[in-house]
Tab-separated table of C-alpha atoms in Angstrom:
chain	number	residue	atom	x	y	z
A	1	MET	CA	119.457	84.067	106.757
A	2	LYS	CA	117.539	81.763	108.537
A	3	LEU	CA	113.646	80.977	106.983
A	4	LYS	CA	111.504	80.678	110.032
A	5	ASN	CA	108.359	80.252	107.968
A	6	GLY	CA	108.031	80.506	104.078
A	7	ASN	CA	104.353	80.853	103.838
A	8	ALA	CA	103.055	83.128	106.494
A	9	GLY	CA	99.934	84.068	104.768
A	10	LEU	CA	98.836	85.389	101.469
A	11	LEU	CA	98.429	89.292	100.559
A	12	THR	CA	95.867	90.503	98.386
A	13	ASN	CA	96.910	93.309	95.778
A	14	PHE	CA	94.577	95.563	97.479
A	15	GLU	CA	96.826	94.897	101.081
A	16	LEU	CA	100.019	95.538	99.259
A	17	MET	CA	98.888	98.595	97.566
A	18	ASP	CA	97.643	99.858	101.062
A	19	LEU	CA	101.041	99.031	102.579
A	20	PHE	CA	102.797	101.114	99.665
A	21	LYS	CA	100.431	103.598	100.003
A	22	SER	CA	101.054	104.016	103.726
A	23	ARG	CA	104.853	104.791	102.821
A	24	GLY	CA	103.800	107.496	100.122
A	25	ALA	CA	103.600	105.768	96.898
A	26	ASP	CA	100.280	107.859	95.959
A	27	ARG	CA	101.774	110.677	93.586
A	28	GLY	CA	98.451	112.515	94.363
A	29	ASN	CA	99.016	112.290	98.005
A	30	LEU	CA	101.790	114.648	99.109
A	31	GLY	CA	101.071	114.365	102.906
A	32	VAL	CA	103.257	111.196	103.096
A	33	ALA	CA	107.032	111.386	101.645
A	34	ASN	CA	107.783	108.571	99.336
A	35	THR	CA	110.341	106.460	100.782
A	36	LEU	CA	109.978	103.430	98.103
A	37	SER	CA	112.842	102.363	95.913
A	38	PRO	CA	112.339	102.324	91.713
A	39	ALA	CA	111.693	98.720	92.218
A	40	GLU	CA	108.776	98.854	94.599
A	41	MET	CA	107.384	101.887	92.191
A	42	LYS	CA	107.308	99.198	89.448
A	43	VAL	CA	105.236	96.802	91.508
A	44	TYR	CA	102.788	99.696	92.580
A	45	ASP	CA	102.658	100.902	88.887
A	46	TYR	CA	101.394	97.966	88.009
A	47	LEU	CA	98.886	97.548	91.063
A	48	GLU	CA	97.293	100.451	90.044
A	49	LYS	CA	96.189	99.286	86.788
A	50	THR	CA	94.425	96.346	88.512
A	51	PRO	CA	91.059	96.224	89.974
A	52	ALA	CA	93.184	96.814	93.766
A	53	GLY	CA	93.673	100.213	92.320
A	54	SER	CA	90.036	101.487	93.069
A	55	GLN	CA	89.199	99.183	95.925
A	56	THR	CA	88.723	100.459	99.461
A	57	ARG	CA	88.973	98.359	102.709
A	58	GLU	CA	85.308	99.079	103.143
A	59	ASN	CA	84.499	97.416	99.435
A	60	ILE	CA	86.505	94.265	100.533
A	61	VAL	CA	84.622	93.916	104.032
A	62	ALA	CA	81.149	94.945	102.778
A	63	PHE	CA	82.172	92.170	99.638
A	64	PHE	CA	83.040	89.457	102.146
A	65	LYS	CA	79.804	89.885	104.096
A	66	ALA	CA	77.723	89.732	100.905
A	67	THR	CA	78.963	86.329	99.672
A	68	GLU	CA	79.559	84.744	102.924
A	69	GLN	CA	76.832	81.783	102.005
A	70	TYR	CA	79.104	80.718	98.947
A	71	LYS	CA	81.673	79.449	101.303
A	72	LEU	CA	84.650	80.191	99.079
A	73	THR	CA	88.072	79.290	100.458
A	74	LYS	CA	90.617	82.057	101.140
A	75	ALA	CA	92.601	81.579	97.726
A	76	GLU	CA	89.483	81.990	95.754
A	77	TYR	CA	88.681	85.077	97.712
A	78	LEU	CA	91.968	86.279	96.979
A	79	GLN	CA	91.578	85.896	93.278
A	80	VAL	CA	88.236	87.195	93.129
A	81	SER	CA	89.317	90.477	94.837
A	82	ASN	CA	92.780	90.662	92.448
A	83	LEU	CA	90.776	89.947	89.402
A	84	ARG	CA	87.079	91.089	89.863
A	85	PRO	CA	85.566	88.617	87.559
A	86	ALA	CA	82.938	89.978	85.314
A	87	SER	CA	81.263	86.817	83.787
A	88	ALA	CA	80.184	83.235	84.586
A	89	VAL	CA	83.416	81.707	82.919
A	90	GLU	CA	85.682	83.699	84.987
A	91	VAL	CA	84.078	82.833	87.858
A	92	HIS	CA	84.103	79.325	86.925
A	93	LEU	CA	87.794	79.491	86.138
A	94	ILE	CA	88.889	80.737	89.739
A	95	VAL	CA	86.347	78.530	91.966
A	96	GLU	CA	87.330	75.053	91.995
A	97	ASP	CA	84.446	72.504	91.010
A	98	CYS	CA	82.434	75.408	90.713
A	99	ASP	CA	79.391	73.404	88.816
A	100	GLU	CA	78.934	71.108	92.102
A	101	ARG	CA	79.514	74.059	94.778
A	102	LEU	CA	77.328	76.963	92.988
A	103	SER	CA	74.302	76.495	90.984
A	104	SER	CA	73.936	78.780	87.753
A	105	ASP	CA	71.618	81.211	89.842
A	106	ALA	CA	74.194	81.822	92.631
A	107	VAL	CA	77.076	82.358	90.130
A	108	ASP	CA	74.602	85.214	88.496
A	109	GLN	CA	74.050	86.665	92.219
A	110	PHE	CA	77.990	86.260	92.939
A	111	LEU	CA	78.447	88.404	89.744
A	112	GLY	CA	75.957	90.721	90.673
A	113	ALA	CA	77.616	91.030	94.050
A	114	ILE	CA	80.829	91.818	92.556
A	115	GLU	CA	79.257	94.074	89.972
A	116	GLU	CA	77.829	96.102	92.994
A	117	ILE	CA	80.161	96.268	95.729
A	118	LEU	CA	83.739	95.992	94.015
A	119	PRO	CA	84.625	99.192	92.240
A	120	PRO	CA	85.567	98.542	88.476
A	121	ILE	CA	89.132	98.768	87.057
A	122	PRO	CA	90.511	102.540	87.339
A	123	GLU	CA	90.593	104.486	84.452
A	124	LEU	CA	94.268	104.509	82.857
A	125	GLU	CA	94.612	108.379	82.865
A	126	GLU	CA	93.119	108.980	86.562
A	127	PRO	CA	95.532	108.782	89.456
A	128	ALA	CA	94.734	106.031	91.622
A	129	ALA	CA	91.369	105.851	93.861
A	130	GLU	CA	91.387	108.584	96.741
A	131	GLY	CA	89.359	108.693	99.628
A	132	ASP	CA	91.153	106.339	102.018
A	133	ALA	CA	93.613	108.647	103.485
A	134	GLY	CA	92.150	108.062	107.093
A	135	GLU	CA	93.475	104.236	106.759
A	136	GLU	CA	97.067	105.262	105.891
A	137	ASP	CA	98.436	104.923	109.037
A	138	ALA	CA	96.252	102.190	110.125
A	139	GLU	CA	98.407	99.006	111.178
A	140	ALA	CA	98.719	96.620	108.392
A	141	ASP	CA	99.341	93.626	110.967
A	142	GLY	CA	96.577	91.018	110.950
A	143	ASP	CA	94.852	92.069	107.544
A	144	GLU	CA	96.919	89.381	105.627
A	145	MET	CA	94.753	86.322	105.093
A	146	GLU	CA	96.514	83.338	106.835
A	147	ALA	CA	96.994	80.452	104.466
B	1	MET	CA	100.106	86.313	93.779
B	2	PHE	CA	102.082	87.905	96.759
B	3	MET	CA	102.708	86.414	100.153
B	4	LEU	CA	104.615	87.018	103.130
B	5	ALA	CA	107.920	84.903	104.302
B	6	GLU	CA	109.196	85.227	107.930
B	7	LEU	CA	113.076	85.352	108.062
B	8	GLN	CA	115.519	85.918	110.571
B	9	ASP	CA	118.919	87.182	109.740
B	10	THR	CA	122.257	88.759	111.149
B	11	LEU	CA	122.968	92.010	109.826
B	12	LYS	CA	125.871	94.600	110.002
B	13	VAL	CA	124.846	97.963	110.611
B	14	PRO	CA	127.643	99.992	108.959
B	15	PRO	CA	128.763	102.961	111.213
B	16	GLN	CA	127.640	105.957	109.051
B	17	SER	CA	124.122	104.662	109.324
B	18	LEU	CA	124.147	104.703	113.017
B	19	SER	CA	123.185	108.415	113.130
B	20	LEU	CA	119.566	107.240	111.906
B	21	ALA	CA	117.138	105.862	114.237
B	22	LEU	CA	117.776	102.193	114.395
B	23	GLN	CA	114.644	101.030	112.717
B	24	ASP	CA	115.375	102.923	109.603
B	25	ALA	CA	118.945	101.790	109.535
B	26	ILE	CA	117.801	98.209	109.630
B	27	THR	CA	115.211	98.756	106.928
B	28	GLN	CA	118.065	100.146	104.678
B	29	GLU	CA	120.083	97.535	105.098
B	30	LEU	CA	117.347	94.848	104.406
B	31	ALA	CA	116.489	96.992	101.742
B	32	ASN	CA	120.200	96.424	99.931
B	33	LEU	CA	120.336	92.837	100.791
B	34	TYR	CA	116.844	91.436	99.804
B	35	PHE	CA	114.389	94.091	97.770
B	36	ASP	CA	113.891	93.050	93.725
B	37	LYS	CA	115.820	89.796	94.366
B	38	VAL	CA	114.967	86.231	93.811
B	39	LEU	CA	115.238	83.834	97.004
B	40	LYS	CA	115.156	80.395	95.830
B	41	ASP	CA	111.624	78.735	96.640
B	42	LEU	CA	110.386	81.532	98.274
B	43	GLY	CA	110.034	84.132	95.029
B	44	LEU	CA	110.760	87.604	94.218
B	45	CYS	CA	111.164	90.072	97.057
B	46	VAL	CA	108.896	93.110	96.531
B	47	THR	CA	109.333	94.682	99.960
B	48	LEU	CA	109.690	94.854	103.744
B	49	TYR	CA	106.376	94.128	105.477
B	50	ASP	CA	107.404	94.574	109.030
B	51	ILE	CA	110.327	94.032	111.566
B	52	SER	CA	109.165	91.923	114.571
B	53	LYS	CA	112.239	91.816	116.560
B	54	VAL	CA	115.623	93.468	117.077
B	55	GLU	CA	118.335	91.890	119.067
B	56	GLY	CA	121.785	92.109	120.178
B	57	GLY	CA	124.205	94.990	118.925
B	58	SER	CA	127.210	93.335	119.844
B	59	VAL	CA	130.761	94.832	118.458
B	60	PHE	CA	133.038	92.237	117.643
B	61	PRO	CA	136.740	92.641	118.358
B	62	GLY	CA	138.417	94.254	115.311
B	63	ASP	CA	135.210	95.107	113.670
B	64	GLY	CA	133.762	98.718	113.961
B	65	ALA	CA	129.944	97.908	113.551
B	66	PRO	CA	127.343	96.413	115.530
B	67	HIS	CA	125.599	93.262	114.480
B	68	PHE	CA	121.907	92.816	115.050
B	69	THR	CA	119.549	89.671	114.890
B	70	VAL	CA	116.430	90.869	113.140
B	71	ASP	CA	113.169	88.798	112.731
B	72	PHE	CA	111.421	90.440	109.798
B	73	ARG	CA	108.695	89.430	107.329
B	74	LEU	CA	109.073	90.209	103.495
B	75	VAL	CA	106.298	90.655	100.780
B	76	MET	CA	107.134	87.964	98.210
B	77	PHE	CA	105.760	87.551	94.700
B	78	ARG	CA	105.080	83.773	94.495
B	79	PRO	CA	101.985	82.901	92.759
B	80	PHE	CA	100.860	79.689	93.924
B	81	VAL	CA	99.917	76.579	91.278
B	82	GLY	CA	96.406	76.934	89.827
B	83	GLU	CA	96.408	80.812	90.361
B	84	VAL	CA	94.877	82.540	87.488
B	85	LEU	CA	96.504	85.830	86.393
B	86	ILE	CA	96.673	88.345	83.830
B	87	ALA	CA	99.810	89.393	81.822
B	88	LYS	CA	100.607	91.284	78.906
B	89	LEU	CA	101.661	89.214	75.477
B	90	LYS	CA	105.487	90.628	75.121
B	91	ARG	CA	106.871	88.193	72.468
B	92	CYS	CA	106.188	84.776	70.779
B	93	ASP	CA	107.873	82.410	68.799
B	94	LYS	CA	107.532	78.676	67.900
B	95	ALA	CA	108.010	77.677	71.418
B	96	GLY	CA	104.995	79.257	72.723
B	97	LEU	CA	104.113	82.872	74.253
B	98	TYR	CA	106.399	85.133	76.356
B	99	LEU	CA	104.357	87.307	78.852
B	100	SER	CA	105.069	89.937	81.454
B	101	LEU	CA	103.438	91.476	84.410
B	102	GLY	CA	103.653	95.045	84.528
B	103	SER	CA	107.409	96.000	84.323
B	104	PHE	CA	108.219	94.112	87.568
B	105	PHE	CA	108.384	90.432	86.376
B	106	GLU	CA	109.045	89.255	82.972
B	107	ASP	CA	109.596	85.564	82.934
B	108	ILE	CA	106.507	83.989	82.326
B	109	HIS	CA	106.187	81.365	79.585
B	110	ILE	CA	103.478	79.491	77.915
B	111	PRO	CA	104.600	76.675	76.062
B	112	GLU	CA	103.291	75.390	72.855
B	113	HIS	CA	101.491	72.148	74.260
B	114	LEU	CA	99.711	74.493	76.616
B	115	LEU	CA	98.024	76.659	74.332
B	116	GLN	CA	94.533	76.114	73.077
B	117	GLN	CA	93.898	73.215	70.765
B	118	PRO	CA	94.020	73.515	67.716
B	119	SER	CA	96.873	76.275	67.412
B	120	LYS	CA	99.284	76.941	65.024
B	121	PHE	CA	102.237	79.329	64.564
B	122	ASP	CA	101.885	81.758	61.572
B	123	GLU	CA	105.422	82.131	59.927
B	124	GLU	CA	104.252	85.393	57.849
B	125	GLU	CA	102.513	87.086	60.928
B	126	LYS	CA	105.063	85.745	63.383
B	127	LEU	CA	102.091	85.146	65.696
B	128	TRP	CA	100.047	82.454	67.086
B	129	ILE	CA	96.487	81.750	65.958
B	130	TRP	CA	93.908	79.691	67.959
B	131	ASN	CA	91.593	77.950	65.117
B	132	TYR	CA	88.179	78.157	67.140
B	133	ASN	CA	85.395	76.316	65.130
B	134	GLY	CA	87.134	77.391	61.984
B	135	ALA	CA	87.632	81.160	62.944
B	136	ASP	CA	91.064	82.197	63.349
B	137	MET	CA	91.964	83.920	66.589
B	138	PHE	CA	94.993	85.849	66.385
B	139	MET	CA	97.258	86.280	69.585
B	140	ASP	CA	98.377	90.106	69.020
B	141	LEU	CA	101.375	91.230	70.995
B	142	GLU	CA	100.704	93.669	73.851
B	143	GLU	CA	97.341	92.221	74.049
B	144	ASP	CA	96.364	91.086	78.169
B	145	VAL	CA	96.004	87.067	78.206
B	146	ARG	CA	94.633	85.286	81.170
B	147	PHE	CA	96.400	82.124	82.168
B	148	ARG	CA	96.751	79.865	84.659
B	149	VAL	CA	99.759	79.061	86.659
B	150	VAL	CA	101.095	75.398	86.419
B	151	GLN	CA	104.720	75.467	87.626
B	152	VAL	CA	107.034	78.147	89.430
B	153	LYS	CA	110.741	77.309	88.651
B	154	TYR	CA	114.051	78.507	90.074
B	155	PRO	CA	116.678	77.256	87.441
B	156	PRO	CA	120.050	76.940	88.659
B	157	ILE	CA	122.556	79.775	87.806
B	158	PRO	CA	124.297	78.742	84.492
B	159	ILE	CA	128.032	78.369	84.676
B	160	GLU	CA	128.666	79.479	81.005
B	161	GLN	CA	126.350	81.604	78.818
B	162	GLU	CA	126.251	81.912	75.193
B	163	LYS	CA	126.918	85.241	73.669
B	164	ASP	CA	123.313	86.073	72.239
B	165	ALA	CA	121.315	84.206	74.992
B	166	ARG	CA	118.721	86.164	76.704
B	167	PRO	CA	119.349	87.258	80.376
B	168	PHE	CA	119.116	84.688	82.775
B	169	ALA	CA	115.867	84.402	84.485
B	170	PRO	CA	116.705	83.124	88.157
B	171	MET	CA	112.652	82.631	88.630
B	172	ALA	CA	110.276	81.401	85.676
B	173	ILE	CA	106.644	80.785	85.823
B	174	THR	CA	104.975	78.389	83.299
B	175	GLY	CA	101.380	78.754	82.122
B	176	ASP	CA	98.364	77.108	80.810
B	177	ILE	CA	96.030	78.758	78.448
B	178	ASN	CA	94.206	75.583	77.290
B	179	ALA	CA	90.766	76.117	79.135
B	180	ASP	CA	87.622	78.170	78.627
B	181	GLY	CA	88.099	81.681	79.890
B	182	LEU	CA	91.781	81.434	79.515
B	183	GLY	CA	93.944	83.230	76.582
B	184	LEU	CA	93.101	86.720	75.623
B	185	VAL	CA	91.232	88.719	77.793
B	186	ALA	CA	89.261	90.223	74.563
B	187	TRP	CA	88.448	86.980	73.546
B	188	TRP	CA	85.856	86.182	76.606
B	189	SER	CA	84.387	89.781	77.122
């Protein structure tokens, strides 16, 4: 084994979820044969219960556009999309030097954008969000955020 | 929480896999070799992201299988230092809290000195309590805990292990909950 690049980019929970779905992890969608191992399904089951379980590609793109002005770093965006903060104290945790970079109005607007665009955490009983079947075969290449 | 790692490896594809498409045969070999395993300093391998190059296919004298040099990318679970994560509180003792992420990663430790101050361990309930302005905040089991990653360690494999020791953890995360917004998710909502 030869290591070429140990850090070839970060992956959001949503992107990994999308990758698993394209290999048939979604139990509600029988169109793609499930080729995942039990270990991979464990990770998928975990992701299903995080905010990534209900996000779609459109949500994420719209969210990035709407919050461009706050100039967050990629690592901060990654955590916002993974955790979907719902209160100011959570935004302060994720955004470094939040007091200096965002005014309290900006934090409120930022939370408003999250509330409006990113869907809430999926209910436990419901199967994972559907409706992005069209993207299943989309190439995953180039989606990762380069660190 | 997840990131990609680019690797190159020389794989031996066993003859019984040669009836498969080459890509599937190689994926199978990579799955056997890497999935659900911890690579030192890279993290826990979750899945294969893609295969970028396959070269070779040479059969060495006296060996009935082709060898391929494969370039590929793996999805690794390796949170960065400073990342905020949410995990479930599984057990606790005097040394602190132990958390687990889903059922795929269970070696997250919040040591005693990184809990909110002042916190104390209740011997009767066997739980940690955060004393916030005179109110006792219990850290109950099975609750979601938000924490910040302080360190990711890859302990060396022990040569000898005591009989009743917990299973060896090849990758261990140390977390911190001593800040506003950290600790039980229920406290802050």
